[in-house]
Amino acid sequence: MNKQITVSDSLYGQGISRRSFLKFCAITASTLAITGVGVKAFTQALAVARRPSVIWLSFQACTGCSESLLRSGNPLTDRLTVENLILNFVSLDFHGTLQVAAGAQAEAARRTAMEENFGQYVLIADGGIPTGDSEWSSAEGGQSALVLLRETIEGAALVINVGTCASFGGLPASAPNPTKAMGVGDLMAAGLVPSRALLNISGCPPVPEVITGSIAYFLVNGALPPLDSLQRPMLYFGKTVHDCCPRLPHFEAGRFAASFDDDGARQGHCLLLLGCKGPDTFNACTTNKWNQGTSSPTQAGHGCLGCSEPAFWDHPGGFYGLVNEFELGDGTACATPAHPQLPVV
Ligand code: SF4
Ligand code: F3S
């Protein structure tokens, strides 16, 4: 762990103003349900927090989680983007996609970070991990993904799974799961990798502010936030998409769009009949929204796919749930079941 540099040292060293930092802290504190004098205490604690060493491993993934994070802000108008906050919160000592180093040099950086910070570093994972006779479907530096994960998890104080693939297997694990892919938590439960404190930030991709807020909570409190049964922070996954959806008044009044281009859809009517999975999906996307608070899927007219829930790739909602003619590799149909929560009006 870098014992010298604090979060505020790093931010101010990058030319980020104190004003921007205070603004970020106020917004993050509100998402963590911290109000009043608690905001000042949160800000002070975050400013003096030491930046933990982070090793970020990517497995069977589309890189969408990293892409989402890196493109979450507008660098022309705001230097304090989510991604530069994250990169200043932590000492990112290894990230296979972002780092300049490659090959043996990159591998050496990972080993050095592990040795110098053994027992203290944070391991961030994205992507599903192939297992069994498909273990070598993903490999790096002469090691299978599973061996790489097992070795790196050994000295980690905390594992953060970013995205639905690392959390629950995601797309690689969808039927027929040709590489026998698993999420990190399932690997721990099966005894295939050592068990460590685990935080799942699911979503395809996950909401960037949820990653920032969860890391900020850990830095300030030295502990994980309260978690739900799927190891997700309750502060961000405690409510469904439906609970906070701008179309909820129409749902309650029994006004449903019958197609994506009818008058009802244009007037903001509920998308449940079009396969929206908002009532069954826990995520912060309708409260935090995307692209710096611009909009969310249901606000924009696209029903929720359920991207933050396990096995959503096998049973996606929204438009893709309506495309139920095709069959999955195991012969089962990919369909969204009729929803039991239709209101009686
Ligand atoms: Fe709920 Fe989806 Fe309707 Fe929104 S569009 S109110 S999330 S069912
Ligand atoms: Fe994902 Fe549904 Fe939100 S698809 S981004 S959880 S609206």
mmCIF file of C-alpha atoms and ligand atoms in Angstrom:
data_model
loop_
_atom_site.group_PDB
_atom_site.id
_atom_site.type_symbol
_atom_site.label_atom_id
_atom_site.label_comp_id
_atom_site.label_asym_id
_atom_site.label_seq_id
_atom_site.Cartn_x
_atom_site.Cartn_y
_atom_site.Cartn_z
ATOM 1 C CA MET A 1 0.000 0.000 0.000
ATOM 2 C CA ASN A 2 1.204 3.461 -0.787
ATOM 3 C CA LYS A 3 1.509 4.790 2.769
ATOM 4 C CA GLN A 4 2.467 8.361 1.833
ATOM 5 C CA ILE A 5 -0.092 9.613 -0.669
ATOM 6 C CA THR A 6 -3.568 10.525 0.495
ATOM 7 C CA VAL A 7 -6.616 10.933 -1.713
ATOM 8 C CA SER A 8 -6.457 14.742 -1.401
ATOM 9 C CA ASP A 9 -2.677 14.816 -2.158
ATOM 10 C CA SER A 10 -3.353 12.860 -5.317
ATOM 11 C CA LEU A 11 -6.343 14.918 -6.437
ATOM 12 C CA TYR A 12 -4.752 18.316 -5.823
ATOM 13 C CA GLY A 13 -1.533 17.082 -7.425
ATOM 14 C CA GLN A 14 -3.552 16.425 -10.598
ATOM 15 C CA GLY A 15 -4.798 20.015 -10.587
ATOM 16 C CA ILE A 16 -8.287 19.166 -9.351
ATOM 17 C CA SER A 17 -9.631 22.023 -7.257
ATOM 18 C CA ARG A 18 -10.753 21.749 -3.656
ATOM 19 C CA ARG A 19 -14.105 23.109 -4.782
ATOM 20 C CA SER A 20 -14.562 20.209 -7.227
ATOM 21 C CA PHE A 21 -13.554 17.724 -4.548
ATOM 22 C CA LEU A 22 -16.081 19.177 -2.072
ATOM 23 C CA LYS A 23 -18.797 19.018 -4.729
ATOM 24 C CA PHE A 24 -17.971 15.390 -5.454
ATOM 25 C CA CYS A 25 -18.004 14.543 -1.726
ATOM 26 C CA ALA A 26 -21.403 16.191 -1.248
ATOM 27 C CA ILE A 27 -22.896 14.188 -4.155
ATOM 28 C CA THR A 28 -21.276 10.910 -3.092
ATOM 29 C CA ALA A 29 -22.303 11.423 0.534
ATOM 30 C CA SER A 30 -25.916 11.892 -0.553
ATOM 31 C CA THR A 31 -25.832 8.586 -2.458
ATOM 32 C CA LEU A 32 -24.482 6.969 0.715
ATOM 33 C CA ALA A 33 -27.384 8.479 2.709
ATOM 34 C CA ILE A 34 -24.985 10.741 4.642
ATOM 35 C CA THR A 35 -26.513 14.121 5.414
ATOM 36 C CA GLY A 36 -25.967 17.226 7.574
ATOM 37 C CA VAL A 37 -22.753 17.363 9.608
ATOM 38 C CA GLY A 38 -21.965 13.839 8.448
ATOM 39 C CA VAL A 39 -21.025 15.240 5.027
ATOM 40 C CA LYS A 40 -18.184 17.298 6.519
ATOM 41 C CA ALA A 41 -16.874 14.319 8.491
ATOM 42 C CA PHE A 42 -17.099 12.133 5.355
ATOM 43 C CA THR A 43 -15.196 14.719 3.304
ATOM 44 C CA GLN A 44 -12.448 15.074 5.910
ATOM 45 C CA ALA A 45 -12.068 11.311 6.284
ATOM 46 C CA LEU A 46 -11.905 10.777 2.526
ATOM 47 C CA ALA A 47 -9.358 13.573 2.054
ATOM 48 C CA VAL A 48 -6.872 11.977 4.474
ATOM 49 C CA ALA A 49 -7.559 8.351 3.465
ATOM 50 C CA ARG A 50 -4.511 6.489 2.152
ATOM 51 C CA ARG A 51 -4.829 5.246 -1.391
ATOM 52 C CA PRO A 52 -4.907 1.462 -1.465
ATOM 53 C CA SER A 53 -2.947 -0.492 -4.048
ATOM 54 C CA VAL A 54 -5.342 -1.942 -6.634
ATOM 55 C CA ILE A 55 -4.743 -4.807 -9.020
ATOM 56 C CA TRP A 56 -7.423 -4.956 -11.720
ATOM 57 C CA LEU A 57 -7.725 -8.272 -13.575
ATOM 58 C CA SER A 58 -9.899 -8.741 -16.655
ATOM 59 C CA PHE A 59 -11.060 -12.197 -17.665
ATOM 60 C CA GLN A 60 -13.719 -13.257 -20.201
ATOM 61 C CA ALA A 61 -15.196 -9.795 -20.694
ATOM 62 C CA CYS A 62 -16.103 -7.361 -23.444
ATOM 63 C CA THR A 63 -14.172 -4.549 -21.678
ATOM 64 C CA GLY A 64 -17.472 -2.675 -21.451
ATOM 65 C CA CYS A 65 -17.088 -2.201 -17.698
ATOM 66 C CA SER A 66 -13.768 -0.363 -18.089
ATOM 67 C CA GLU A 67 -15.073 1.501 -21.146
ATOM 68 C CA SER A 68 -18.146 2.664 -19.265
ATOM 69 C CA LEU A 69 -16.000 3.909 -16.434
ATOM 70 C CA LEU A 70 -13.545 5.733 -18.668
ATOM 71 C CA ARG A 71 -16.214 7.406 -20.750
ATOM 72 C CA SER A 72 -18.468 8.391 -17.895
ATOM 73 C CA GLY A 73 -17.432 12.035 -17.781
ATOM 74 C CA ASN A 74 -16.968 14.908 -20.162
ATOM 75 C CA PRO A 75 -13.249 15.759 -20.098
ATOM 76 C CA LEU A 76 -13.867 19.033 -21.948
ATOM 77 C CA THR A 77 -16.127 20.478 -19.296
ATOM 78 C CA ASP A 78 -15.277 18.702 -16.085
ATOM 79 C CA ARG A 79 -11.851 17.567 -14.941
ATOM 80 C CA LEU A 80 -13.373 15.819 -11.948
ATOM 81 C CA THR A 81 -14.829 12.922 -13.885
ATOM 82 C CA VAL A 82 -15.765 9.705 -12.201
ATOM 83 C CA GLU A 83 -12.878 7.848 -13.725
ATOM 84 C CA ASN A 84 -10.197 10.271 -12.645
ATOM 85 C CA LEU A 85 -11.663 10.244 -9.166
ATOM 86 C CA ILE A 86 -11.413 6.489 -9.073
ATOM 87 C CA LEU A 87 -7.906 6.546 -10.457
ATOM 88 C CA ASN A 88 -6.960 9.115 -7.783
ATOM 89 C CA PHE A 89 -8.710 7.259 -4.957
ATOM 90 C CA VAL A 90 -6.527 4.275 -5.521
ATOM 91 C CA SER A 91 -3.031 3.440 -6.640
ATOM 92 C CA LEU A 92 -3.881 1.453 -9.768
ATOM 93 C CA ASP A 93 -0.783 -0.714 -9.963
ATOM 94 C CA PHE A 94 -2.051 -3.167 -12.584
ATOM 95 C CA HIS A 95 -4.804 -2.903 -15.191
ATOM 96 C CA GLY A 96 -4.319 -5.125 -18.222
ATOM 97 C CA THR A 97 -6.271 -2.802 -20.541
ATOM 98 C CA LEU A 98 -5.181 0.626 -19.352
ATOM 99 C CA GLN A 99 -1.520 0.195 -18.522
ATOM 100 C CA VAL A 100 1.193 1.048 -21.000
ATOM 101 C CA ALA A 101 3.394 -1.858 -19.933
ATOM 102 C CA ALA A 102 2.901 -5.190 -21.679
ATOM 103 C CA GLY A 103 4.238 -8.732 -21.480
ATOM 104 C CA ALA A 104 6.927 -9.433 -18.896
ATOM 105 C CA GLN A 105 6.999 -5.794 -17.793
ATOM 106 C CA ALA A 106 3.286 -5.819 -16.956
ATOM 107 C CA GLU A 107 3.586 -9.147 -15.204
ATOM 108 C CA ALA A 108 6.457 -7.757 -13.127
ATOM 109 C CA ALA A 109 4.274 -4.787 -12.099
ATOM 110 C CA ARG A 110 1.584 -7.163 -10.835
ATOM 111 C CA ARG A 111 4.053 -9.257 -8.880
ATOM 112 C CA THR A 112 5.705 -6.184 -7.342
ATOM 113 C CA ALA A 113 2.342 -4.774 -6.251
ATOM 114 C CA MET A 114 1.407 -8.136 -4.725
ATOM 115 C CA GLU A 115 4.677 -8.513 -2.832
ATOM 116 C CA GLU A 116 4.813 -4.937 -1.517
ATOM 117 C CA ASN A 117 1.188 -4.876 -0.412
ATOM 118 C CA PHE A 118 0.517 -8.488 0.511
ATOM 119 C CA GLY A 119 -2.593 -8.813 2.637
ATOM 120 C CA GLN A 120 -3.637 -5.210 1.985
ATOM 121 C CA TYR A 121 -4.322 -4.649 -1.686
ATOM 122 C CA VAL A 122 -7.713 -4.525 -3.374
ATOM 123 C CA LEU A 123 -8.355 -6.894 -6.264
ATOM 124 C CA ILE A 124 -10.876 -5.645 -8.809
ATOM 125 C CA ALA A 125 -12.117 -8.253 -11.282
ATOM 126 C CA ASP A 126 -14.192 -7.995 -14.418
ATOM 127 C CA GLY A 127 -15.253 -10.878 -16.622
ATOM 128 C CA GLY A 128 -16.245 -14.489 -16.051
ATOM 129 C CA ILE A 129 -13.626 -17.154 -15.328
ATOM 130 C CA PRO A 130 -13.533 -20.381 -17.391
ATOM 131 C CA THR A 131 -13.162 -23.615 -15.442
ATOM 132 C CA GLY A 132 -12.888 -27.384 -15.803
ATOM 133 C CA ASP A 133 -11.690 -28.702 -19.142
ATOM 134 C CA SER A 134 -12.216 -25.193 -20.557
ATOM 135 C CA GLU A 135 -9.904 -23.553 -18.015
ATOM 136 C CA TRP A 136 -7.428 -22.518 -20.725
ATOM 137 C CA SER A 137 -10.060 -20.611 -22.700
ATOM 138 C CA SER A 138 -8.648 -17.496 -21.045
ATOM 139 C CA ALA A 139 -4.977 -17.186 -20.193
ATOM 140 C CA GLU A 140 -2.370 -14.521 -19.668
ATOM 141 C CA GLY A 141 1.391 -14.673 -19.176
ATOM 142 C CA GLY A 142 1.396 -18.468 -19.427
ATOM 143 C CA GLN A 143 -1.197 -18.861 -16.664
ATOM 144 C CA SER A 144 -4.857 -19.725 -17.016
ATOM 145 C CA ALA A 145 -7.303 -17.080 -15.781
ATOM 146 C CA LEU A 146 -8.232 -19.351 -12.888
ATOM 147 C CA VAL A 147 -4.622 -19.769 -11.739
ATOM 148 C CA LEU A 148 -3.985 -16.028 -12.190
ATOM 149 C CA LEU A 149 -7.032 -15.222 -10.064
ATOM 150 C CA ARG A 150 -6.150 -17.823 -7.431
ATOM 151 C CA GLU A 151 -2.615 -16.464 -7.116
ATOM 152 C CA THR A 152 -3.671 -12.798 -6.997
ATOM 153 C CA ILE A 153 -6.554 -13.274 -4.596
ATOM 154 C CA GLU A 154 -4.206 -14.818 -2.035
ATOM 155 C CA GLY A 155 -2.867 -11.487 -0.741
ATOM 156 C CA ALA A 156 -6.000 -9.392 -1.315
ATOM 157 C CA ALA A 157 -7.792 -7.733 1.593
ATOM 158 C CA LEU A 158 -10.878 -7.156 -0.522
ATOM 159 C CA VAL A 159 -12.225 -8.344 -3.866
ATOM 160 C CA ILE A 160 -14.517 -6.060 -5.838
ATOM 161 C CA ASN A 161 -16.307 -7.639 -8.783
ATOM 162 C CA VAL A 162 -17.117 -4.956 -11.325
ATOM 163 C CA GLY A 163 -19.924 -6.001 -13.633
ATOM 164 C CA THR A 164 -22.338 -8.906 -13.883
ATOM 165 C CA CYS A 165 -19.788 -11.288 -15.474
ATOM 166 C CA ALA A 166 -17.328 -11.193 -12.554
ATOM 167 C CA SER A 167 -20.221 -11.078 -10.072
ATOM 168 C CA PHE A 168 -22.377 -13.914 -11.425
ATOM 169 C CA GLY A 169 -20.758 -15.319 -14.567
ATOM 170 C CA GLY A 170 -22.690 -13.003 -16.909
ATOM 171 C CA LEU A 171 -22.563 -13.454 -20.678
ATOM 172 C CA PRO A 172 -19.788 -16.089 -20.752
ATOM 173 C CA ALA A 173 -21.812 -18.229 -18.326
ATOM 174 C CA SER A 174 -25.069 -17.957 -20.281
ATOM 175 C CA ALA A 175 -26.455 -21.184 -21.788
ATOM 176 C CA PRO A 176 -24.857 -23.351 -22.952
ATOM 177 C CA ASN A 177 -21.858 -21.890 -21.085
ATOM 178 C CA PRO A 178 -19.245 -23.382 -23.408
ATOM 179 C CA THR A 179 -16.308 -22.451 -21.162
ATOM 180 C CA LYS A 180 -17.990 -23.424 -17.862
ATOM 181 C CA ALA A 181 -17.532 -19.805 -16.789
ATOM 182 C CA MET A 182 -18.189 -18.787 -13.191
ATOM 183 C CA GLY A 183 -18.231 -15.576 -11.176
ATOM 184 C CA VAL A 184 -15.623 -14.964 -8.482
ATOM 185 C CA GLY A 185 -18.060 -15.497 -5.598
ATOM 186 C CA ASP A 186 -19.122 -18.897 -6.953
ATOM 187 C CA LEU A 187 -15.458 -19.869 -7.323
ATOM 188 C CA MET A 188 -14.916 -18.954 -3.668
ATOM 189 C CA ALA A 189 -17.984 -20.942 -2.604
ATOM 190 C CA ALA A 190 -16.726 -23.958 -4.591
ATOM 191 C CA GLY A 191 -13.296 -23.725 -2.930
ATOM 192 C CA LEU A 192 -11.564 -23.129 -6.284
ATOM 193 C CA VAL A 193 -10.031 -19.852 -5.085
ATOM 194 C CA PRO A 194 -9.411 -18.553 -1.531
ATOM 195 C CA SER A 195 -12.324 -16.713 0.097
ATOM 196 C CA ARG A 196 -11.894 -13.027 0.824
ATOM 197 C CA ALA A 197 -14.167 -10.079 1.694
ATOM 198 C CA LEU A 198 -16.291 -9.688 -1.429
ATOM 199 C CA LEU A 199 -18.254 -6.860 -2.969
ATOM 200 C CA ASN A 200 -20.344 -7.337 -6.103
ATOM 201 C CA ILE A 201 -21.096 -4.249 -8.163
ATOM 202 C CA SER A 202 -23.211 -5.867 -10.826
ATOM 203 C CA GLY A 203 -24.597 -4.305 -13.967
ATOM 204 C CA CYS A 204 -23.837 -4.600 -17.648
ATOM 205 C CA PRO A 205 -22.079 -2.292 -17.310
ATOM 206 C CA PRO A 206 -22.253 -1.199 -13.656
ATOM 207 C CA VAL A 207 -23.138 2.397 -12.765
ATOM 208 C CA PRO A 208 -19.759 4.210 -12.395
ATOM 209 C CA GLU A 209 -20.879 6.259 -9.372
ATOM 210 C CA VAL A 210 -21.710 3.024 -7.546
ATOM 211 C CA ILE A 211 -18.098 1.909 -7.983
ATOM 212 C CA THR A 212 -16.808 5.281 -6.750
ATOM 213 C CA GLY A 213 -19.205 5.468 -3.822
ATOM 214 C CA SER A 214 -18.482 1.918 -2.680
ATOM 215 C CA ILE A 215 -14.708 2.481 -2.791
ATOM 216 C CA ALA A 216 -15.144 5.806 -0.950
ATOM 217 C CA TYR A 217 -17.203 4.051 1.731
ATOM 218 C CA PHE A 218 -14.496 1.416 2.170
ATOM 219 C CA LEU A 219 -11.721 4.019 2.393
ATOM 220 C CA VAL A 220 -13.575 6.101 4.965
ATOM 221 C CA ASN A 221 -14.898 3.250 7.110
ATOM 222 C CA GLY A 222 -12.289 0.548 6.597
ATOM 223 C CA ALA A 223 -15.160 -1.912 6.126
ATOM 224 C CA LEU A 224 -17.701 -2.950 3.569
ATOM 225 C CA PRO A 225 -21.084 -1.218 3.440
ATOM 226 C CA PRO A 226 -24.167 -3.288 4.374
ATOM 227 C CA LEU A 227 -24.710 -5.897 1.654
ATOM 228 C CA ASP A 228 -27.722 -7.700 0.213
ATOM 229 C CA SER A 229 -27.889 -11.485 -0.204
ATOM 230 C CA LEU A 230 -25.918 -11.201 -3.470
ATOM 231 C CA GLN A 231 -23.058 -9.266 -1.811
ATOM 232 C CA ARG A 232 -24.156 -5.976 -3.379
ATOM 233 C CA PRO A 233 -24.137 -2.699 -1.402
ATOM 234 C CA MET A 234 -27.671 -2.114 -0.123
ATOM 235 C CA LEU A 235 -27.168 1.638 -0.445
ATOM 236 C CA TYR A 236 -27.197 1.230 -4.208
ATOM 237 C CA PHE A 237 -29.028 -2.068 -4.709
ATOM 238 C CA GLY A 238 -31.674 -1.693 -1.991
ATOM 239 C CA LYS A 239 -34.403 -0.566 -4.384
ATOM 240 C CA THR A 240 -35.646 -1.877 -7.685
ATOM 241 C CA VAL A 241 -35.481 -0.008 -10.965
ATOM 242 C CA HIS A 242 -39.285 0.008 -10.778
ATOM 243 C CA ASP A 243 -39.328 1.690 -7.331
ATOM 244 C CA CYS A 244 -37.622 4.782 -8.751
ATOM 245 C CA CYS A 245 -38.804 4.702 -12.364
ATOM 246 C CA PRO A 246 -40.205 7.948 -13.842
ATOM 247 C CA ARG A 247 -42.901 5.798 -15.511
ATOM 248 C CA LEU A 248 -44.143 4.482 -12.151
ATOM 249 C CA PRO A 249 -47.164 6.839 -11.976
ATOM 250 C CA HIS A 250 -48.349 5.414 -15.310
ATOM 251 C CA PHE A 251 -47.853 1.851 -14.029
ATOM 252 C CA GLU A 252 -49.968 2.648 -10.970
ATOM 253 C CA ALA A 253 -52.654 4.230 -13.136
ATOM 254 C CA GLY A 254 -52.705 1.213 -15.462
ATOM 255 C CA ARG A 255 -51.324 3.024 -18.496
ATOM 256 C CA PHE A 256 -49.107 0.696 -20.535
ATOM 257 C CA ALA A 257 -47.410 1.116 -23.893
ATOM 258 C CA ALA A 258 -48.391 -1.661 -26.312
ATOM 259 C CA SER A 259 -45.492 -1.116 -28.703
ATOM 260 C CA PHE A 260 -42.281 0.877 -28.656
ATOM 261 C CA ASP A 261 -43.629 3.446 -31.107
ATOM 262 C CA ASP A 262 -47.242 3.910 -30.033
ATOM 263 C CA ASP A 263 -48.687 7.052 -28.460
ATOM 264 C CA GLY A 264 -48.466 5.512 -25.000
ATOM 265 C CA ALA A 265 -44.718 4.970 -25.353
ATOM 266 C CA ARG A 266 -44.322 8.557 -26.524
ATOM 267 C CA GLN A 267 -46.289 9.813 -23.514
ATOM 268 C CA GLY A 268 -44.060 7.912 -21.106
ATOM 269 C CA HIS A 269 -46.426 5.050 -20.303
ATOM 270 C CA CYS A 270 -45.147 1.988 -18.462
ATOM 271 C CA LEU A 271 -43.114 -0.541 -20.501
ATOM 272 C CA LEU A 272 -44.061 -3.643 -18.523
ATOM 273 C CA LEU A 273 -46.035 -5.226 -21.378
ATOM 274 C CA LEU A 274 -42.974 -4.756 -23.570
ATOM 275 C CA GLY A 275 -40.915 -6.944 -21.291
ATOM 276 C CA CYS A 276 -39.518 -4.457 -18.775
ATOM 277 C CA LYS A 277 -37.855 -6.272 -15.861
ATOM 278 C CA GLY A 278 -37.684 -3.196 -13.610
ATOM 279 C CA PRO A 279 -39.874 -4.722 -10.850
ATOM 280 C CA ASP A 280 -37.411 -7.630 -10.412
ATOM 281 C CA THR A 281 -34.161 -5.728 -10.877
ATOM 282 C CA PHE A 282 -32.155 -4.043 -8.143
ATOM 283 C CA ASN A 283 -29.844 -1.278 -9.337
ATOM 284 C CA ALA A 284 -29.106 2.427 -8.886
ATOM 285 C CA CYS A 285 -29.477 3.364 -12.552
ATOM 286 C CA THR A 286 -32.813 5.158 -12.175
ATOM 287 C CA THR A 287 -31.615 7.206 -9.194
ATOM 288 C CA ASN A 288 -28.026 7.948 -10.282
ATOM 289 C CA LYS A 289 -28.816 7.722 -13.993
ATOM 290 C CA TRP A 290 -26.172 7.511 -16.723
ATOM 291 C CA ASN A 291 -23.865 10.035 -18.354
ATOM 292 C CA GLN A 292 -23.629 12.328 -15.363
ATOM 293 C CA GLY A 293 -27.288 12.187 -14.475
ATOM 294 C CA THR A 294 -28.646 12.578 -18.010
ATOM 295 C CA SER A 295 -31.074 9.660 -18.263
ATOM 296 C CA SER A 296 -31.756 5.982 -17.592
ATOM 297 C CA PRO A 297 -32.989 3.142 -19.827
ATOM 298 C CA THR A 298 -36.631 3.262 -18.748
ATOM 299 C CA GLN A 299 -36.651 7.065 -18.884
ATOM 300 C CA ALA A 300 -35.300 6.870 -22.431
ATOM 301 C CA GLY A 301 -38.014 4.428 -23.499
ATOM 302 C CA HIS A 302 -36.184 1.114 -23.345
ATOM 303 C CA GLY A 303 -37.492 -1.363 -20.812
ATOM 304 C CA CYS A 304 -35.085 -2.638 -18.197
ATOM 305 C CA LEU A 305 -33.212 -5.773 -19.275
ATOM 306 C CA GLY A 306 -32.421 -6.791 -15.717
ATOM 307 C CA CYS A 307 -28.703 -6.354 -16.371
ATOM 308 C CA SER A 308 -27.658 -6.333 -12.715
ATOM 309 C CA GLU A 309 -29.296 -9.672 -11.848
ATOM 310 C CA PRO A 310 -27.826 -13.181 -12.119
ATOM 311 C CA ALA A 311 -28.547 -15.098 -15.341
ATOM 312 C CA PHE A 312 -30.039 -12.071 -17.107
ATOM 313 C CA TRP A 313 -28.320 -13.016 -20.352
ATOM 314 C CA ASP A 314 -30.396 -16.194 -20.461
ATOM 315 C CA HIS A 315 -33.641 -14.338 -19.835
ATOM 316 C CA PRO A 316 -33.216 -10.705 -20.830
ATOM 317 C CA GLY A 317 -36.164 -8.366 -20.574
ATOM 318 C CA GLY A 318 -37.198 -5.370 -22.653
ATOM 319 C CA PHE A 319 -36.870 -5.542 -26.411
ATOM 320 C CA TYR A 320 -34.611 -8.599 -26.265
ATOM 321 C CA GLY A 321 -37.123 -10.459 -24.128
ATOM 322 C CA LEU A 322 -39.630 -10.019 -26.932
ATOM 323 C CA VAL A 323 -37.300 -11.632 -29.432
ATOM 324 C CA ASN A 324 -38.295 -15.042 -28.177
ATOM 325 C CA GLU A 325 -38.207 -16.989 -31.395
ATOM 326 C CA PHE A 326 -34.564 -17.888 -31.216
ATOM 327 C CA GLU A 327 -33.342 -20.798 -29.223
ATOM 328 C CA LEU A 328 -30.399 -20.975 -26.893
ATOM 329 C CA GLY A 329 -27.693 -23.529 -27.529
ATOM 330 C CA ASP A 330 -29.228 -26.014 -25.111
ATOM 331 C CA GLY A 331 -32.529 -25.941 -26.993
ATOM 332 C CA THR A 332 -34.380 -23.812 -24.427
ATOM 333 C CA ALA A 333 -36.245 -20.777 -25.683
ATOM 334 C CA CYS A 334 -35.108 -17.341 -24.614
ATOM 335 C CA ALA A 335 -38.306 -15.652 -23.458
ATOM 336 C CA THR A 336 -39.503 -13.225 -20.846
ATOM 337 C CA PRO A 337 -42.278 -14.829 -18.807
ATOM 338 C CA ALA A 338 -45.545 -12.961 -18.350
ATOM 339 C CA HIS A 339 -45.077 -10.674 -15.391
ATOM 340 C CA PRO A 340 -47.062 -11.492 -12.227
ATOM 341 C CA GLN A 341 -47.088 -7.904 -10.961
ATOM 342 C CA LEU A 342 -49.499 -6.429 -13.483
ATOM 343 C CA PRO A 343 -51.771 -4.149 -11.474
ATOM 344 C CA VAL A 344 -55.525 -4.676 -11.417
ATOM 345 C CA VAL A 345 -57.138 -1.402 -12.460
HETATM 346 FE FE1 SF4 B 1 -41.703 -0.382 -13.641
HETATM 347 FE FE2 SF4 B 1 -40.586 -0.848 -16.045
HETATM 348 FE FE3 SF4 B 1 -42.986 0.278 -15.898
HETATM 349 FE FE4 SF4 B 1 -40.801 1.623 -15.143
HETATM 350 S S1 SF4 B 1 -41.282 0.956 -17.227
HETATM 351 S S2 SF4 B 1 -42.789 1.555 -14.070
HETATM 352 S S3 SF4 B 1 -39.585 -0.015 -14.248
HETATM 353 S S4 SF4 B 1 -42.446 -1.820 -15.205
HETATM 354 FE FE1 F3S B 2 -29.522 -2.333 -16.403
HETATM 355 FE FE2 F3S B 2 -32.144 -2.249 -16.194
HETATM 356 FE FE3 F3S B 2 -30.747 -0.314 -15.237
HETATM 357 S S1 F3S B 2 -31.000 -2.941 -17.955
HETATM 358 S S2 F3S B 2 -28.923 -0.183 -16.504
HETATM 359 S S3 F3S B 2 -30.707 -2.422 -14.512
HETATM 360 S S4 F3S B 2 -32.684 -0.129 -16.306
#
